[in-house]
Every structure is written in C-alpha cells, then in structure tokens.
Short mmCIF file of C-alpha atoms and ligand atoms in Angstrom, two decimals:
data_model
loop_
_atom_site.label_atom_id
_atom_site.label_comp_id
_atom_site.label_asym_id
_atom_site.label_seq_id
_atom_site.Cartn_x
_atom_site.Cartn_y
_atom_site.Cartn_z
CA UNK A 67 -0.21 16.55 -6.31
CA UNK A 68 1.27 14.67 -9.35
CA UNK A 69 -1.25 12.36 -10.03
CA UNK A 70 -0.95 9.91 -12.88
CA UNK A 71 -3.13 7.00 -14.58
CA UNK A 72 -1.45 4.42 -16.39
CA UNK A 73 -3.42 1.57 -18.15
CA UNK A 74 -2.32 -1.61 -19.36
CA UNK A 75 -3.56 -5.00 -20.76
CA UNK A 76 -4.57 -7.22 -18.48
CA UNK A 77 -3.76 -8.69 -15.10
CA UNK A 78 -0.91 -9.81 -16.61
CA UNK A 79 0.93 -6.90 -17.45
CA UNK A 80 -0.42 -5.27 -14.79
CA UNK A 81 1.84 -7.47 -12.59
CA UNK A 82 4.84 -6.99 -14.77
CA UNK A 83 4.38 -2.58 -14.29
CA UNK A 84 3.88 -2.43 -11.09
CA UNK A 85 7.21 -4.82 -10.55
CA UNK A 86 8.82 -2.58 -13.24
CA UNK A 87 7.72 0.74 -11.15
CA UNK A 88 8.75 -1.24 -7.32
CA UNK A 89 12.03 -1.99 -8.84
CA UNK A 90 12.47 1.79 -10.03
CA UNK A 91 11.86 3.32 -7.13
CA UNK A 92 13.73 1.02 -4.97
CA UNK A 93 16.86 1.40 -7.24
CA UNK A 94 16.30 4.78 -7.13
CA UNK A 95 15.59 5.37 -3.09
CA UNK A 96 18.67 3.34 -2.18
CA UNK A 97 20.49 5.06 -4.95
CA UNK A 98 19.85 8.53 -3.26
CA UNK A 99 19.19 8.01 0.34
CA UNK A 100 20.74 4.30 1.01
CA UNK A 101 17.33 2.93 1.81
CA UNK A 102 14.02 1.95 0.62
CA UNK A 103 10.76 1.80 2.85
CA UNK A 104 7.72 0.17 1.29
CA UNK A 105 4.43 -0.01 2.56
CA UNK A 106 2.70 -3.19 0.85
CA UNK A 107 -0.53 -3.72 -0.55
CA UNK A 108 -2.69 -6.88 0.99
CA UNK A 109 -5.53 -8.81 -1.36
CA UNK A 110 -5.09 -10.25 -4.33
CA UNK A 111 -4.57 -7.86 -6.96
CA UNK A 112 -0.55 -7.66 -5.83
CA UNK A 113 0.03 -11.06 -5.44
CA UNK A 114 1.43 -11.14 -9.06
CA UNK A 115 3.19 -7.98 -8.87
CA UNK A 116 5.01 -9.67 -6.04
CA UNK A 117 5.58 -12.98 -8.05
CA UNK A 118 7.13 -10.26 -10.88
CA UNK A 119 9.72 -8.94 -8.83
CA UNK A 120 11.38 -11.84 -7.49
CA UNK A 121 11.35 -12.87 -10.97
CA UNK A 122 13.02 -9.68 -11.99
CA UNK A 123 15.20 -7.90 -8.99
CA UNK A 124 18.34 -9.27 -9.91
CA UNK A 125 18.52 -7.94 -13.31
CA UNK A 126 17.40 -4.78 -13.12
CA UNK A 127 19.25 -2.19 -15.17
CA UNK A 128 20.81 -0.90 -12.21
CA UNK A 129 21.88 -4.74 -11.72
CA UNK A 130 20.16 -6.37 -8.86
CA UNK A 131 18.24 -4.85 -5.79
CA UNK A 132 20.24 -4.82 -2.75
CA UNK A 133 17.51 -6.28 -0.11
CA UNK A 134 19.51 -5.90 3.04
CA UNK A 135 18.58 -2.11 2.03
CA UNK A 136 15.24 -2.26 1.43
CA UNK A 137 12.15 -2.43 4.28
CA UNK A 138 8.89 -3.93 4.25
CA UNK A 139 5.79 -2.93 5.73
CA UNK A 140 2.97 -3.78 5.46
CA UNK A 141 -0.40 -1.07 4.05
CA UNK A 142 -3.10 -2.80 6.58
CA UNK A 143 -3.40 -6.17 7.90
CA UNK A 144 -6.51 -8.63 8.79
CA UNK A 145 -5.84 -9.56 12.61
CA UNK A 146 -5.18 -13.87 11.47
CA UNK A 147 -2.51 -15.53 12.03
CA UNK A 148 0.19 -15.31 9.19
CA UNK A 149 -0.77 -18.94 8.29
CA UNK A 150 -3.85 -18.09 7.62
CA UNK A 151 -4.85 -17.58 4.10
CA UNK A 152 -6.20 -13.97 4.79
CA UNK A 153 -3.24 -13.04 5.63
CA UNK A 154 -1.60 -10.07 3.76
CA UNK A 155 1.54 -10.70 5.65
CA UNK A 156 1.18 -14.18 4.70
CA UNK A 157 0.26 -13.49 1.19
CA UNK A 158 3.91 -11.60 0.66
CA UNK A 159 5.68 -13.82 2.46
CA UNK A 160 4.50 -16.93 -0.47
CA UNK A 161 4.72 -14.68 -3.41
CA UNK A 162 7.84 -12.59 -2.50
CA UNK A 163 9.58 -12.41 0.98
CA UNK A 164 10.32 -16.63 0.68
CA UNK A 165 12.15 -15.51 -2.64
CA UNK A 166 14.32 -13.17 -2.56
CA UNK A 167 17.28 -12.23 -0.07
CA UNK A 168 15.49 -9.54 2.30
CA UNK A 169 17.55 -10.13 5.73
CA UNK A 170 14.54 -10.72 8.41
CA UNK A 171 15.07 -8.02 10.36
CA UNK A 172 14.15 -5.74 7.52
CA UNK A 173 10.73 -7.13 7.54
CA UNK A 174 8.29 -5.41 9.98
CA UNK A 175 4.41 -7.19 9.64
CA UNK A 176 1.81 -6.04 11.31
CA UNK A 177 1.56 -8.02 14.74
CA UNK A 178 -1.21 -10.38 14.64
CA UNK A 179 -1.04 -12.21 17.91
CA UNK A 180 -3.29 -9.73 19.93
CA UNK A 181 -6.72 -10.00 20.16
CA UNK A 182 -6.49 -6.43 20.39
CA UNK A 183 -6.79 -4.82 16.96
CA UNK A 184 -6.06 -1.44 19.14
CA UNK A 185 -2.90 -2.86 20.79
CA UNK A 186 -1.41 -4.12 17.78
CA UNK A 187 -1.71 -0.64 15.88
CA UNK A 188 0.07 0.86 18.80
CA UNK A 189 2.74 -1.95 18.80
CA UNK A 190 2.74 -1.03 15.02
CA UNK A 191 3.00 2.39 15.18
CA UNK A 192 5.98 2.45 17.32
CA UNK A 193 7.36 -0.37 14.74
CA UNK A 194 7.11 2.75 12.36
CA UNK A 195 8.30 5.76 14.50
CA UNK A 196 11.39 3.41 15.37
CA UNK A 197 12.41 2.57 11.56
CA UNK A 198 11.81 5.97 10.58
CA UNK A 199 13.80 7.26 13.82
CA UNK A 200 10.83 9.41 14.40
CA UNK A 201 11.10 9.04 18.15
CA UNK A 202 7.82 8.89 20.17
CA UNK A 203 6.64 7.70 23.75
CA UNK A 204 9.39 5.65 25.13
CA UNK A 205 11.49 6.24 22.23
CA UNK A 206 13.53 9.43 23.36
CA UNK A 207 10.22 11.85 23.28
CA UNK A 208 7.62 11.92 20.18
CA UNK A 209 8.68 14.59 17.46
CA UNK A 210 5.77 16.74 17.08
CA UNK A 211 4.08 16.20 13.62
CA UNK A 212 7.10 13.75 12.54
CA UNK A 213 5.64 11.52 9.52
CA UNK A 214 7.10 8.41 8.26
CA UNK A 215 7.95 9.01 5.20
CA UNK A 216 7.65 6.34 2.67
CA UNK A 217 9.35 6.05 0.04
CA UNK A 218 6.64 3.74 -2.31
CA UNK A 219 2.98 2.89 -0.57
CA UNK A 220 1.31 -0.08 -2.69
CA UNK A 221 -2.54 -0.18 -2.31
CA UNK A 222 -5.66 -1.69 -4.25
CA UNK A 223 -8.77 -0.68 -4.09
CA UNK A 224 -12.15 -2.33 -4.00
CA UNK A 225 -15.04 -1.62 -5.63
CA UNK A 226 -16.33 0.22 -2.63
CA UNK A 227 -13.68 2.69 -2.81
CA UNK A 228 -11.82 1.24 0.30
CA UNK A 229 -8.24 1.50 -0.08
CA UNK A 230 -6.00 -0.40 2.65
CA UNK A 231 -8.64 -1.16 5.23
CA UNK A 232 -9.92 2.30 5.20
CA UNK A 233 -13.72 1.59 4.62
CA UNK A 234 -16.15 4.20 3.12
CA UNK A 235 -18.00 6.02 6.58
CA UNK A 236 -15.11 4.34 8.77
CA UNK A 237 -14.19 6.27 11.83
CA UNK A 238 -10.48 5.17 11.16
CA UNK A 239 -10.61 7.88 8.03
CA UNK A 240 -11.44 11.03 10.39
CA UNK A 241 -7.77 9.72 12.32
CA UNK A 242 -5.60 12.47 11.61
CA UNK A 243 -2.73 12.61 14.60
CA UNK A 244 -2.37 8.70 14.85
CA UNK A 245 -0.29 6.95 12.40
CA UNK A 246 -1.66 3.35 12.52
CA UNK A 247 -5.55 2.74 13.74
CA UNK A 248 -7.54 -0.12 14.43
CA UNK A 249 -10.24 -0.71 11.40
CA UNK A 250 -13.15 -3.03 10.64
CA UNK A 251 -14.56 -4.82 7.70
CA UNK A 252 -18.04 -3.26 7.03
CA UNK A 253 -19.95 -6.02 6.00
CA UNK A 254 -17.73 -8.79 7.83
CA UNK A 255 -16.96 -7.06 10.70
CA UNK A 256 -13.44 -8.37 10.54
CA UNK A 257 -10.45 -6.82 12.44
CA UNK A 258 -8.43 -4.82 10.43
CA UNK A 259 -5.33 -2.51 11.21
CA UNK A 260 -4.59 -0.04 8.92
CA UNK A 261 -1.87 3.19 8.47
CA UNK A 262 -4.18 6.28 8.26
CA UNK A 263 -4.39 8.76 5.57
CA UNK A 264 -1.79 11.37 7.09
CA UNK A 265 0.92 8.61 6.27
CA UNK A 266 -0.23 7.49 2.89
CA UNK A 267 -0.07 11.34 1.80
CA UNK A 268 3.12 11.27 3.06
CA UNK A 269 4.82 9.12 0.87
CA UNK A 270 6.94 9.66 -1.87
CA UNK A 271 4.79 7.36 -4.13
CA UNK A 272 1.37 5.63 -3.70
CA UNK A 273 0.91 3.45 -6.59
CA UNK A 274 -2.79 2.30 -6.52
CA UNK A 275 -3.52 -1.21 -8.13
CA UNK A 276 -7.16 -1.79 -9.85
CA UNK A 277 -8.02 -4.46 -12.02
CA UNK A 278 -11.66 -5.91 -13.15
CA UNK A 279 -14.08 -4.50 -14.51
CA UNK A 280 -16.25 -4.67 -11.35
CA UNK A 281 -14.03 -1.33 -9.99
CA UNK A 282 -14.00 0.72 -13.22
CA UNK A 283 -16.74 2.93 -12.62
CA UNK A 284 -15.62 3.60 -8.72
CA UNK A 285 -11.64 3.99 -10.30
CA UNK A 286 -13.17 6.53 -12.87
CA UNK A 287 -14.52 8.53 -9.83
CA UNK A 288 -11.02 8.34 -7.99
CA UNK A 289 -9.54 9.31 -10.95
CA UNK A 290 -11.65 11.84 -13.04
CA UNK A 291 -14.75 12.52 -10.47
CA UNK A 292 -16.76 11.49 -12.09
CA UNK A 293 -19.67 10.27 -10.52
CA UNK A 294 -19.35 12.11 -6.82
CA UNK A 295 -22.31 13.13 -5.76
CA UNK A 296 -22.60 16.50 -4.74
CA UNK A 297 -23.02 16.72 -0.56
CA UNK A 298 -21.92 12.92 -0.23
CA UNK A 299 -18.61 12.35 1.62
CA UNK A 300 -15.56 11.32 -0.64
CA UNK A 301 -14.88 7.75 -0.84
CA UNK A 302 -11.62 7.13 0.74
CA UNK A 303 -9.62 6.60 -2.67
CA UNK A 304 -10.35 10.08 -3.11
CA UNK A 305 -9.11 11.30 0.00
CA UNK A 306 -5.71 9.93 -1.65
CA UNK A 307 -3.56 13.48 -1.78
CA UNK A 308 -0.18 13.08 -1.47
CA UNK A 309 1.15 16.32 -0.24
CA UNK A 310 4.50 15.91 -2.09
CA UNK A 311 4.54 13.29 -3.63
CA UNK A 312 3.22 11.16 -6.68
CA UNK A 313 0.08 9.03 -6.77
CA UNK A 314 -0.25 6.80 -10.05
CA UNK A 315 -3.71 4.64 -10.57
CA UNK A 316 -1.98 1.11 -12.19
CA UNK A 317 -4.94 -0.01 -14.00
CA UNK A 318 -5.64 -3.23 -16.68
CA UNK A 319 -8.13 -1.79 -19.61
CA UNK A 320 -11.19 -4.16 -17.83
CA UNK A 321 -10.94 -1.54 -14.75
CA UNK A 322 -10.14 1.37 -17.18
CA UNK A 323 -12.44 1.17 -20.41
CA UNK A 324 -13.77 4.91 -19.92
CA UNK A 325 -9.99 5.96 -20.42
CA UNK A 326 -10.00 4.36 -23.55
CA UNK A 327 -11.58 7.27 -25.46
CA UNK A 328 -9.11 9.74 -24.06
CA UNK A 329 -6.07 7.07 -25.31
CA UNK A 330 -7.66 6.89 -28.86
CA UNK A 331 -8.83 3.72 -28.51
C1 6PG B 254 -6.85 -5.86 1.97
C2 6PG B 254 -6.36 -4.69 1.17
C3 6PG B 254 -7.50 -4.06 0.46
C4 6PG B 254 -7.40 -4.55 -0.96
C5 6PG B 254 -8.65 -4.25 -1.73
C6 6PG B 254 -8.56 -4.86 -3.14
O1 6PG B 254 -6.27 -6.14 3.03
O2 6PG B 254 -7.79 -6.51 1.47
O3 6PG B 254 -5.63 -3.85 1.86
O4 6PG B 254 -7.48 -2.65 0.48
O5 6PG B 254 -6.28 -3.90 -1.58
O6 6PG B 254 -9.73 -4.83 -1.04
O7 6PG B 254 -8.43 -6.26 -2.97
P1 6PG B 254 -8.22 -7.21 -4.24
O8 6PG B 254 -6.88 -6.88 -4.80
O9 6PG B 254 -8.28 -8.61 -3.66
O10 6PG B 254 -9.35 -6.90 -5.20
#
C-alpha cells in the first residue's frame, strides 16, 4: 500500500488540496479510461473542498473537467431526506452538484426514502454493480468477487476513528462479501448506510480528510500507530488498506502537529 500524509495550513488550504488532488485524478481517470467514479465524503470537513472545485474545474491545466464523464457517489449516507441538513447528499448538492455541469444521470445518492436502512443499501448496491457493469442478481448473474472499482474515495474521519459511517465495534466492519451495509450512529443511534471496507480498499485512491486538533492524536494512530493498544481491535481508519491503490491522510497542521517534528518544524 502507498500510503501518504500530506499536511497543510489550515482549513483553508486544506479545501484548496484536496480540490487540487479531485481535479487530478479526475483529469487523469477520464484521460486514461474515459471515466471518473468518485465516492464522496459526507460531514463537514469536505464541504469546502467541494466549494474549491467548482471554483476551479474549468481551468484546470488540462482545461476544464468534462462532467458528463465523471460519476458521483456517495461514501455513506444518514437515512434524511436530501432537504434535510444532515444530509451528505444534500450537503454536495449546495456546495458542488448545483454548480457545476454534472448531467443528472451521472449522479447516483444513496436512496433515502426507505425506512429501511437495509433496503436502501441493497437498492444501493445494485446502483453500484450496475455503473460498474459488475452484473449481480437480476443484472445478468453476479460476477463472483467483482469489486467496484473506484477511481478516487473521499472520506473524513472523526475523532473516534470512524471513517464513512463505519463506527469503531460496528458489525458493518466484519462485512466482507457485501458491498454496501446498513450502519448506525453509536451514540445517536442514527441510520446510516455505508460502502464496506472491501470497496474502499478497492479504489484507486482514498484520500482521507482530517482537520482540528480534536482528531490529531486518533490521525497520528491511523497514520504512524502510534497509540494502538496491544490486543485492542483496530479502529476502522486503520483497517484503511488499499490493496492497489494509494491512500493519502489530507491533514491541516491543527490535526497534524506531531508531524511537525518529522517536517522540521
Ligand atoms: C458522515 C461522514 C463521516 C465524517 C466524519 C468527519 O456522514 O458524517 O461520512 O465519516 O466524514 O464524521 O466529519 P466532519 O468532517 O464533520 O468532522
């Protein structure tokens, strides 16, 4: 695993790195392959980042993003309706989606409007296995093992070492053949639906998003281990492995002061 932590000043410039990196890779994927798949990142951390690329996408060196290439997903979702201000879906569609030229059909939320967190990570699932022509019940016959593949998963991380909505001690991190699962908030006991680990090491890129000061020292445990206590479980950031491909920790100093000896500074 090529794993990679890359610290910068505040919130600010956070924003403006993680649009910087987004726009790379999507220039890039649609470059080589004609298509870029994004998993996005719910909370508030990426609400910025998303603010920074419709600033920037039409003047990227490449010259602009072409959106009727690129398709959003969505990380996890809270089971509210879009309008509600939980929303992650709803979140995206504010910052970025109402900005910039994505054709509707290349956005795929999480659905919402079943009471059944369950249900909807079924419905989402074969969302997935249909965009990634993975096949699957009902879909011409499930490819055994077949992995959506993205090309860039966004993700925070709170200060419990959740990442998506996969919760420290949550069944939904022991799901290993399902792509999608149903999830709840530990303390709030919210819905939640959430892709499982299998597809986040899958992608091509996870790019993990931490700022404030209140995550450093569960960030420097993701990051360096240090911390883990021997015979406890892992916290779920550190089950983040991608089996190909690259995982970089985004960080603003507040959440990475302990990294500021090894810059020099
Ligand atoms: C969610 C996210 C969750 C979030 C972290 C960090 O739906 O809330 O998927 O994993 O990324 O809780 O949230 P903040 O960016 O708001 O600190």
């Amino acid at each position: 695993m090529a794993m990679k932590l890359e610290v910068v000043e505040n919130g600010a410039a956070l924003a403006s790195a993680a649009a910087a990196h987004f726009l790379r890779l999507g220039q890039d994927a649609v470059a080589s392959r004609g298509v870029f798949r994004v998993a996005l990142a719910g909370g508030e951390t990426p609400r910025a980042a998303y603010g920074r690329i419709a600033d920037a996408w039409s003047g990227t060196p490449e010259g602009a993003l072409a959106w009727e290439k690129v398709h959003l997903f969505w990380g996890d979702e809270r089971m509210v309706p879009p309008g509600d201000p939980r929303s992650n879906f709803g979140m995206a569609l504010g910052a970025l989606i109402s900005r910039v030229p994505v054709p509707e059909e290349n956005v795929h939320p999480i659905p919402t409007d079943s009471a059944d967190p369950g249900r909807a990570a079924t419905r989402y699932e074969e969302t997935l296995r249909r965009a990634f022509g993975l096949g699957g019940p009902g879909l011409g016959g499930p490819t055994p093992g077949a992995m959506p593949r993205f090309d860039l998963v966004l993700l925070g991380m709170g200060a419990d070492g959740h990442t998506a909505s996969l919760f420290p001690g949550s069944p939904a991190l022991g799901e290993t053949s399902r792509l999608v699962t149903a999830a709840r908030h530990p303390e709030t006991g919210e819905p939640r639906v959430t892709l499982t680990l299998p597809v986040l090491n899958d992608a091509a890129a996870l790019i993990v998003l931490v700022s404030g000061e209140s995550k450093a020292s569960t960030l420097e445990r993701g990051v360096r281990g240090v911390g883990r206590q021997a015979g406890t479980a892992p916290l779920p950031i550190e089950r983040l492995n991608p089996t190909t491909g690259t995982l970089l920790w985004l960080a603003d100093e507040s959440a990475a002061p302990w990294a500021r000896s090894a810059r020099g500074g």
